[in-house]
CSV table of C-alpha atoms and ligand atoms in Angstrom, one decimal:
chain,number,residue,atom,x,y,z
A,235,UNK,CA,203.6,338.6,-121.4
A,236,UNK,CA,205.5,338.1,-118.3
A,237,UNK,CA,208.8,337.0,-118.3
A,238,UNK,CA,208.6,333.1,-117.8
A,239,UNK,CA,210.2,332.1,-114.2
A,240,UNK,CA,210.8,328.2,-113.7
A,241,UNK,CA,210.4,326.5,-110.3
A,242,UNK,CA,214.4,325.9,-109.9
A,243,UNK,CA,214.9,329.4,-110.1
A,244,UNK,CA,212.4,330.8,-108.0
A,245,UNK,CA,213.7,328.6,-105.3
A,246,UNK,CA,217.0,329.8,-105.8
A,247,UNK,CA,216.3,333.5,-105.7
A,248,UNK,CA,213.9,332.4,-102.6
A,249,UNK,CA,216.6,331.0,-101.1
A,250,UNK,CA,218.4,334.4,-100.6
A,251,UNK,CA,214.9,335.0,-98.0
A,252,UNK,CA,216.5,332.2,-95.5
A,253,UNK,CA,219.7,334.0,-94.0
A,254,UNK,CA,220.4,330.6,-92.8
A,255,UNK,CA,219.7,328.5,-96.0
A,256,UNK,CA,222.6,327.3,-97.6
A,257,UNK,CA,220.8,325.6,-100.5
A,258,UNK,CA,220.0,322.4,-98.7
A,259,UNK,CA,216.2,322.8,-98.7
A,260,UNK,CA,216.4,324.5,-102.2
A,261,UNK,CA,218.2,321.1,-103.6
A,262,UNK,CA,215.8,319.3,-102.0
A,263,UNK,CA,212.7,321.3,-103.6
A,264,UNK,CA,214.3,320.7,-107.0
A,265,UNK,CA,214.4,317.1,-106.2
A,266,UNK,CA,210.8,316.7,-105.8
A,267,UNK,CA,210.5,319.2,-108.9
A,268,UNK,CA,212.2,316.0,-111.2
A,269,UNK,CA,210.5,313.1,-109.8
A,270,UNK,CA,207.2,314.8,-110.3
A,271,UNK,CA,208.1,315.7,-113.9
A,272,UNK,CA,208.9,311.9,-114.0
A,273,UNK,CA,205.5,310.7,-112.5
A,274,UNK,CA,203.8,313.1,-114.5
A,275,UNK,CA,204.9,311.3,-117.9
A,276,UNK,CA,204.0,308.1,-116.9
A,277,UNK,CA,200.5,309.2,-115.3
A,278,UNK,CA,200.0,310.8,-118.7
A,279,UNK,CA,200.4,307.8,-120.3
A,280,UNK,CA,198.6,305.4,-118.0
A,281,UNK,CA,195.8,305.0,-120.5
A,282,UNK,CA,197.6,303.4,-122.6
A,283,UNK,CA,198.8,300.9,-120.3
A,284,UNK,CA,196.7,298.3,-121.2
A,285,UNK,CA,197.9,298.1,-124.5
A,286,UNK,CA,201.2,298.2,-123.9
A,287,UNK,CA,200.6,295.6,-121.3
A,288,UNK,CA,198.3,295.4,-118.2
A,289,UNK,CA,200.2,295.9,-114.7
A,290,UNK,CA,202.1,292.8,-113.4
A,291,UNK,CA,202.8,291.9,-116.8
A,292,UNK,CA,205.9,293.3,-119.2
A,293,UNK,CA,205.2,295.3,-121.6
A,294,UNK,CA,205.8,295.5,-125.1
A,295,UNK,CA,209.4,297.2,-124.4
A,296,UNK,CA,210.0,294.0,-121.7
A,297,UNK,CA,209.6,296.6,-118.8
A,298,UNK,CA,207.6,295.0,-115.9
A,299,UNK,CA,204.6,297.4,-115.4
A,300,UNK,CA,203.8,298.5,-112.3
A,301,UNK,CA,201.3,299.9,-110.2
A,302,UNK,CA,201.5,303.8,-110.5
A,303,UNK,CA,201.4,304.5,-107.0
A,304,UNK,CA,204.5,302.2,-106.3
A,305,UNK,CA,206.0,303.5,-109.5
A,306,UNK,CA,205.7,307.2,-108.1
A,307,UNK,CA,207.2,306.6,-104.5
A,308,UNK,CA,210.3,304.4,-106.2
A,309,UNK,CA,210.8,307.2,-108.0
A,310,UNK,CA,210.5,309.9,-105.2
A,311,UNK,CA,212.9,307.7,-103.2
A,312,UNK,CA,215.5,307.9,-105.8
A,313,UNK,CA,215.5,311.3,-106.9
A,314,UNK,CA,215.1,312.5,-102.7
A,315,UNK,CA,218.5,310.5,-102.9
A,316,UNK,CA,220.4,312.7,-105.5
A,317,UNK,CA,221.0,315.8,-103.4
A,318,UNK,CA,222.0,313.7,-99.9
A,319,UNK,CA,219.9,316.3,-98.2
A,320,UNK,CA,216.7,314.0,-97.4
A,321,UNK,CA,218.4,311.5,-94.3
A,322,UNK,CA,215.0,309.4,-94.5
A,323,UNK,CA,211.7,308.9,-95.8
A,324,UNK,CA,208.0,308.1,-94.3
A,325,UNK,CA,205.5,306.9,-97.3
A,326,UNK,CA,202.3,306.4,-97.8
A,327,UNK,CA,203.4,303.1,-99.9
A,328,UNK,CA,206.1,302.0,-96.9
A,329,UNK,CA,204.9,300.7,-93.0
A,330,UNK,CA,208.4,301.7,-91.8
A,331,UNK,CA,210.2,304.6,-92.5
A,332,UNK,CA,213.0,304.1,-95.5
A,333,UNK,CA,216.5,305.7,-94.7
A,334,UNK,CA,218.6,307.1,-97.5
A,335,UNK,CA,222.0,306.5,-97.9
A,336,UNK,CA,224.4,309.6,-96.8
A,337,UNK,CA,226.6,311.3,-99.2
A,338,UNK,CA,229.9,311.6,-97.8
A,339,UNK,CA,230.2,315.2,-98.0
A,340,UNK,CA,226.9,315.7,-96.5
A,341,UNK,CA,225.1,315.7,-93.6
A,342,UNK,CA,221.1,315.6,-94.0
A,343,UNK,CA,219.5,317.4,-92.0
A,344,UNK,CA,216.2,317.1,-93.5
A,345,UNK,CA,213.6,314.2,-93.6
A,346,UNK,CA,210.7,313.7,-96.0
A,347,UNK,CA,207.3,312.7,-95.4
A,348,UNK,CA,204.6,311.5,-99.0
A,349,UNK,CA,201.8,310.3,-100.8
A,350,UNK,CA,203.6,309.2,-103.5
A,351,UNK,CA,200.1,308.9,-105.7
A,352,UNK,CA,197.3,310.2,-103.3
A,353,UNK,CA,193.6,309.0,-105.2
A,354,UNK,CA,195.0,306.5,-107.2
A,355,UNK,CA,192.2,304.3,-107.8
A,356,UNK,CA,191.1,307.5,-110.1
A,357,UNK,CA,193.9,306.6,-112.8
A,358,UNK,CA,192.0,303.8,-114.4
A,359,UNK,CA,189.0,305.8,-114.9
A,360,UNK,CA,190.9,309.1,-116.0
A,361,UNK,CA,190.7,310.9,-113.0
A,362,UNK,CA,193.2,313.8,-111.2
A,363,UNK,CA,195.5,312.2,-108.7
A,364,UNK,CA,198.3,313.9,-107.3
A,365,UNK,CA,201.3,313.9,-104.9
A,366,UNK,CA,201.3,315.7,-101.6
A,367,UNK,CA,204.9,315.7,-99.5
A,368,UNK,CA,206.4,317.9,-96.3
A,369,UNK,CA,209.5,318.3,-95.4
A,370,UNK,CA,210.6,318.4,-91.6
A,371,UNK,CA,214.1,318.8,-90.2
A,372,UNK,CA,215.8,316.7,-88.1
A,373,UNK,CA,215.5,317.2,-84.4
A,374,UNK,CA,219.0,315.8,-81.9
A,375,UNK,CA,222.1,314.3,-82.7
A,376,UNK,CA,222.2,314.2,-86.9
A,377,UNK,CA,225.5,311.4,-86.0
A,378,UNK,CA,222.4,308.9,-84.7
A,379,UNK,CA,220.4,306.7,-86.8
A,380,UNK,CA,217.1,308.4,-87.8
A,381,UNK,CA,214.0,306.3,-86.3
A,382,UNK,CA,210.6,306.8,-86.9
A,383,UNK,CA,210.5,308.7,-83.8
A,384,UNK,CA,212.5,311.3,-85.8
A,385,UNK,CA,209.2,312.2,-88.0
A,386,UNK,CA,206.8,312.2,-84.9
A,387,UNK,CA,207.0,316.4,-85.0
A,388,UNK,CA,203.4,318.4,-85.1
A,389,UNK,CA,202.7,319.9,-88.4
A,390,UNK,CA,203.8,323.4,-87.7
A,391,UNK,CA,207.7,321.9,-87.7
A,392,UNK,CA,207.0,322.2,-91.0
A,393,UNK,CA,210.1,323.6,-93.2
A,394,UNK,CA,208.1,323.2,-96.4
A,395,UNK,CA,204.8,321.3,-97.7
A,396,UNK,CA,203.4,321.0,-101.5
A,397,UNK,CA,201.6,318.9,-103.7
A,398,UNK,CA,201.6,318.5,-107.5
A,399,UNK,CA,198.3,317.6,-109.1
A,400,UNK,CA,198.0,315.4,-112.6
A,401,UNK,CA,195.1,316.7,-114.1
A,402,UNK,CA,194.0,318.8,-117.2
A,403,UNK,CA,197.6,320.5,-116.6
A,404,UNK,CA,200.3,319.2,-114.1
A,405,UNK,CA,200.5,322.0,-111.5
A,406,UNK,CA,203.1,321.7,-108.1
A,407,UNK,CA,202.0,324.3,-105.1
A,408,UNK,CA,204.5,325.0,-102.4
A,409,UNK,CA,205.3,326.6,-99.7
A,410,UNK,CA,208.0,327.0,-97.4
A,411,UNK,CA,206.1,329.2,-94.8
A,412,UNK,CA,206.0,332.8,-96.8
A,413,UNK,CA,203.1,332.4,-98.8
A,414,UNK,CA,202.0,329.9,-101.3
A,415,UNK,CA,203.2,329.8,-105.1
A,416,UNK,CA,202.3,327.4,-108.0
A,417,UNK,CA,204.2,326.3,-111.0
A,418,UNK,CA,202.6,324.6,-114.7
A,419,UNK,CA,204.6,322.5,-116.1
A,420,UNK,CA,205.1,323.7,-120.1
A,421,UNK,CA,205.9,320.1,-121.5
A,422,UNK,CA,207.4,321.8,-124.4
A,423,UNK,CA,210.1,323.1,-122.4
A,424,UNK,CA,210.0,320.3,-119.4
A,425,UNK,CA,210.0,323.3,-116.7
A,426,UNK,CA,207.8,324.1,-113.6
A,427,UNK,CA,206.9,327.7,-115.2
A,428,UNK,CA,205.7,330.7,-112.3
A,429,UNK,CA,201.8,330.5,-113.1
A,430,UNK,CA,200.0,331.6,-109.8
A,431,UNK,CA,201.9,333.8,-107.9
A,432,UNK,CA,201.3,334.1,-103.9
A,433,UNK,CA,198.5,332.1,-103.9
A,434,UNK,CA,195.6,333.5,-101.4
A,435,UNK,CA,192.0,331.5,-100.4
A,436,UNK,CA,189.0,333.0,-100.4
A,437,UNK,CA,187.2,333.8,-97.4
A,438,UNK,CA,184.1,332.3,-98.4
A,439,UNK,CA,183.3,329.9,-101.6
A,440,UNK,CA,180.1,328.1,-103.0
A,441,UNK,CA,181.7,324.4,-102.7
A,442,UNK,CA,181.6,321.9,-99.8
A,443,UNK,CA,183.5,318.7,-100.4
A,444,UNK,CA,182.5,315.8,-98.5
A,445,UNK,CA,181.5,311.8,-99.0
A,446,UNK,CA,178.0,312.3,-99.4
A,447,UNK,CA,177.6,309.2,-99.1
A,448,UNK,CA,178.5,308.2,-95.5
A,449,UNK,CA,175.9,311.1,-94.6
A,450,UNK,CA,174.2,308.9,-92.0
A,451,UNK,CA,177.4,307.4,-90.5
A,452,UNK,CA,178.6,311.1,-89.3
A,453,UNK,CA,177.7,312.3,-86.1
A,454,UNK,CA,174.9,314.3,-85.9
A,455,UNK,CA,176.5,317.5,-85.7
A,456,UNK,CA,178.3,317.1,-89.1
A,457,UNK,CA,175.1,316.3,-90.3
A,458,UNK,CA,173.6,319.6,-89.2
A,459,UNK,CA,176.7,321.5,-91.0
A,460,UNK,CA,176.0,319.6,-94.1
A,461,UNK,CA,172.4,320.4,-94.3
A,462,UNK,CA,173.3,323.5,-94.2
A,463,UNK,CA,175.7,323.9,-96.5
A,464,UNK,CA,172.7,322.1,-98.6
A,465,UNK,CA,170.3,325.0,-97.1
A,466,UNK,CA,173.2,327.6,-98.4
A,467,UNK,CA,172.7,326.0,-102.2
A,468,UNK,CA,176.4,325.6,-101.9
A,469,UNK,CA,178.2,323.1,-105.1
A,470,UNK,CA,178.8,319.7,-103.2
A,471,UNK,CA,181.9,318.9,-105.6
A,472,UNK,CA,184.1,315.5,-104.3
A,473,UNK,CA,186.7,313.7,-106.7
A,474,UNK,CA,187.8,311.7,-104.3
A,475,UNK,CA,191.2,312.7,-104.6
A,476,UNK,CA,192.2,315.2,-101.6
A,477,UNK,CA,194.8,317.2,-103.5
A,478,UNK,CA,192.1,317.7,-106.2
A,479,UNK,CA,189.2,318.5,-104.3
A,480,UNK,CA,191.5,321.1,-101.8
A,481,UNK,CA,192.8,322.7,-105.0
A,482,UNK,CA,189.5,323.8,-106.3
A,483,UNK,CA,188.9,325.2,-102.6
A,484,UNK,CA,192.4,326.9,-102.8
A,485,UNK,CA,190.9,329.2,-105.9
A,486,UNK,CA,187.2,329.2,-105.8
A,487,UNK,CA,187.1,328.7,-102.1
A,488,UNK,CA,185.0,326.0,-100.1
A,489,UNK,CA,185.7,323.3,-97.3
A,490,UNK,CA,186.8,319.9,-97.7
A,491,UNK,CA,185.7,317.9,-95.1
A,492,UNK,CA,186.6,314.3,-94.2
A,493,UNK,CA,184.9,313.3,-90.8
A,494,UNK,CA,184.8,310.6,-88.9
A,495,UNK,CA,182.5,307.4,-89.7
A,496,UNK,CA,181.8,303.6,-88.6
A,497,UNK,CA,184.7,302.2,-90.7
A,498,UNK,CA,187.1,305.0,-89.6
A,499,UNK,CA,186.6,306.5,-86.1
A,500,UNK,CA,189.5,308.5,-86.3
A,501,UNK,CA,188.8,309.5,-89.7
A,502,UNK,CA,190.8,308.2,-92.8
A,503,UNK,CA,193.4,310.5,-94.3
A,504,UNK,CA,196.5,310.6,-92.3
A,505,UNK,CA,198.1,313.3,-90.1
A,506,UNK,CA,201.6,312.9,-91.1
A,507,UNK,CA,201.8,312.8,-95.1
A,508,UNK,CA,198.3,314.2,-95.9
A,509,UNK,CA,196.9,316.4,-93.6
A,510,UNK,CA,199.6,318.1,-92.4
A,511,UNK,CA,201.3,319.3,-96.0
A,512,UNK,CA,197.6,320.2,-96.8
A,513,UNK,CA,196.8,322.0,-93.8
A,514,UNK,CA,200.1,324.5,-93.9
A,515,UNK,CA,199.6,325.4,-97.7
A,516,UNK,CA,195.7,326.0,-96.4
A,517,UNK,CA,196.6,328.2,-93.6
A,518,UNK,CA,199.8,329.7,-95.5
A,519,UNK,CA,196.7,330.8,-98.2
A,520,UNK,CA,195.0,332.5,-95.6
A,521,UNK,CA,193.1,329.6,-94.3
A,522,UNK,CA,192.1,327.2,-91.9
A,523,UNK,CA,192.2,323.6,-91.1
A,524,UNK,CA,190.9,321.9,-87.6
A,525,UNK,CA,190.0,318.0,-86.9
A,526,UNK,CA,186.5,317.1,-86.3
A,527,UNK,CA,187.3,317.8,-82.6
A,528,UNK,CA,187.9,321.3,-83.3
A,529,UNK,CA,191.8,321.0,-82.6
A,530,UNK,CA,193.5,323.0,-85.1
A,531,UNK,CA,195.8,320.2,-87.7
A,532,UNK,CA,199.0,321.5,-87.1
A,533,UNK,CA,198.5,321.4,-83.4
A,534,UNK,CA,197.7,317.8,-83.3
A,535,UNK,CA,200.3,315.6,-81.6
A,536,UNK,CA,201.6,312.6,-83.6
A,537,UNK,CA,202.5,309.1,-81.9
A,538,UNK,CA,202.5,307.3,-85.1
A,539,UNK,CA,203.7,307.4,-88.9
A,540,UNK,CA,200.4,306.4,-90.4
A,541,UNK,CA,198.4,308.1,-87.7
A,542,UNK,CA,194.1,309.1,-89.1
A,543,UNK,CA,192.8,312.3,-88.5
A,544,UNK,CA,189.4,313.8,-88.9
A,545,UNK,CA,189.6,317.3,-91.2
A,546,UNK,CA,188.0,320.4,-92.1
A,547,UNK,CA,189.9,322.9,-94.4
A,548,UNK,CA,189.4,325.2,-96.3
A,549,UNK,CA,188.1,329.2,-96.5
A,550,UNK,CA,188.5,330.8,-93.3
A,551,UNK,CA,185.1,332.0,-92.9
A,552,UNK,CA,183.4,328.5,-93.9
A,553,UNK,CA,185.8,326.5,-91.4
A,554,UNK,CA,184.5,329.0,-88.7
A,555,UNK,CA,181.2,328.4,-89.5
A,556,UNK,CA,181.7,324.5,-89.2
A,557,UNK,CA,183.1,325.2,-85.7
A,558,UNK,CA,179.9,327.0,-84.7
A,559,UNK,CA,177.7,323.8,-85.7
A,560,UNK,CA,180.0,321.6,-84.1
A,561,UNK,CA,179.9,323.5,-80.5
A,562,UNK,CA,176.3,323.9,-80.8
A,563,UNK,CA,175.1,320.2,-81.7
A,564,UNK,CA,177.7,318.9,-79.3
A,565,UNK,CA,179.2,318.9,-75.8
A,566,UNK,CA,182.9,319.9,-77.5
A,567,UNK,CA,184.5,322.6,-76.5
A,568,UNK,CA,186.6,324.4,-79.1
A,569,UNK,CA,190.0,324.3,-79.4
A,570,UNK,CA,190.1,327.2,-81.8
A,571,UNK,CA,191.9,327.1,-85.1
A,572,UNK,CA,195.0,329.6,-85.8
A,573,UNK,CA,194.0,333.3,-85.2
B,111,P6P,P1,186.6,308.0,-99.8
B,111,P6P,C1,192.1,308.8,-101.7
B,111,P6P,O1,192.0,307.4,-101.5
B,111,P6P,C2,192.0,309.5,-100.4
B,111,P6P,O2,193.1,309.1,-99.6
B,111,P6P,C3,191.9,311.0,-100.5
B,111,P6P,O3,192.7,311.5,-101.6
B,111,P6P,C4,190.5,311.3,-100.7
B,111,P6P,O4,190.0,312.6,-100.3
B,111,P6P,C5,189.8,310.2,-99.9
B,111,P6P,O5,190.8,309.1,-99.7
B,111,P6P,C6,188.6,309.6,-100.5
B,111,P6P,O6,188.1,308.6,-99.6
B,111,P6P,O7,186.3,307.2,-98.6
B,111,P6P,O8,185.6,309.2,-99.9
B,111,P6P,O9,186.6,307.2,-101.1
């Protein structure tokens, strides 16, 4: 059996691969690492919520119970503020963006972008949710005032992007842009344990992921790729919970596919705190990830914090593929995804 290697210290001896990283971005890392252990334990335990007290109300230990997606990003925010690393936050959960408090000593260079609880509305039936965060570094003068402006960088100014999924096991995948590693948490030992090493995607799967349901409100040329997909006998497999449905893909390959429709022209997920993380843990896999207009995610400029975006990601080959049925059913012109 292989020796076991927790998260905190594969960071560490990671670290020694930055010649200029002086442990900032590793603190950071290993702040995420706690609060997810945190939101794991009460996501475990969710269930049992309603007898100890439906959210709104107290519960039987007098703690007000709260909604588990606000519960999550309080509890990001306060760990993100143990290392002074993180200057300021953009959440999911938040409309502007929430600036930590310096440490004296330090200077944060770093800001943090999250779903605290992306597919929430799956915890009262049971279902995998999970967190997805990326870290970007401050751009200009670290002496001003970080503004929203600050996190308005494209998605490769990525330093590092992960996720941690709840579901039959509590799993966090990261990268910080030299491959893609994942960590189990062994609750017997309360450590993020090594458990898939350099993570790469297939090239091809037997899994599309997509809303079946808003079939006749995509345009017609998503329509055409998802008959075939159907015509391919490939699994149509959707949870409803991006950072579940993308880590299937990440192992058995597939695409996940969120297009535009009536109720959300610009598509629904958004660029900064979902697509973005996704997309460079895709690509850093060995796959790909483009917008419905064939613009490649990490490309795409932002101009706001909770900007939409259209997406397909996934297995190289099958994202390609897409492309082709795009170009051919419409008058787009590719804007080709990474080489
Ligand atoms: P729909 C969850 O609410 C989420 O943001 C993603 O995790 C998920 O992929 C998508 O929305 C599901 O949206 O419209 O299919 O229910």
């Amino acid at each position: 059996m292989d020796r076991i290697i927790t998260l905190d210290e594969f960071i560490i001896k990671r670290q020694r691969d930055f010649p200029y990283a002086t442990g900032e971005l590793t603190s950071l890392l290993r702040d995420i690492g706690v609060a997810a252990k945190i939101i794991n334990r009460e996501v475990n335990k969710a269930g049992l919520v309603n007898i100890l007290g439906v959210e709104g109300s107290s519960n039987v230990s007098g703690d007000d119970v709260q909604k588990l997606d606000i519960y999550a990003n309080e509890k990001l925010i306060e760990c993100l503020k143990n290392s002074g690393e993180c200057a300021a936050i953009a959440s999911e959960e938040d409309q502007d963006i929430v600036l930590l408090p310096g440490i004296e000593s330090k200077e944060a260079k770093y800001l943090v972008a999250f779903d605290p609880l992306d597919g929430s509305s799956n915890i009262d039936v049971n279902v995998s949710v999970g967190t997805i965060f990326g870290i970007y570094r401050r751009q200009g003068d670290l002496n001003e005032e970080v503004t929203a402006d600050d996190f308005l960088q494209k998605g490769d100014a990525l330093v590092a992007a992960g996720y941690v999924l709840y579901g039959t096991s509590t799993i966090l995948v990261y990268t910080t842009g030299r491959g893609v590693n994942g960590f189990t948490l062994d609750p017997s030992i309360g450590e993020f344990c090594l458990s898939h090493r350099d993570i790469k995607i297939p090239e091809r799967g037997n899994y599309y992921s997509v809303n079946q349901g808003y079939y006749l409100k995509f345009d017609v040329e998503m329509r055409r790729y998802i008959d075939y997909c159907s015509d391919m006998n490939y699994r149509l497999r959707y949870i409803g919970s991006m950072v579940s449905d993308i880590h299937r893909i990440m192992f058995q390959g597939g695409i996940f596919l969120y297009p535009n429709t009536r109720k959300f022209p610009q598509g629904k997920l958004r660029l900064l705190y979902e697509c973005n993380p996704m997309s460079m843990i895709v690509e850093q896999a060995g796959g790909k990830s483009v917008n419905c207009q064939l613009q490649r995610i990490l490309d795409t400029e932002l101009h706001e914090l909770h900007q939409r975006s259209t997406i397909a990601v996934g297995s190289p080959a099958m994202v390609d593929d897409m492309v082709e049925f795009v170009q051919k059913y419409s008058a787009i012109t590719a804007h080709p995804g990474k080489n």
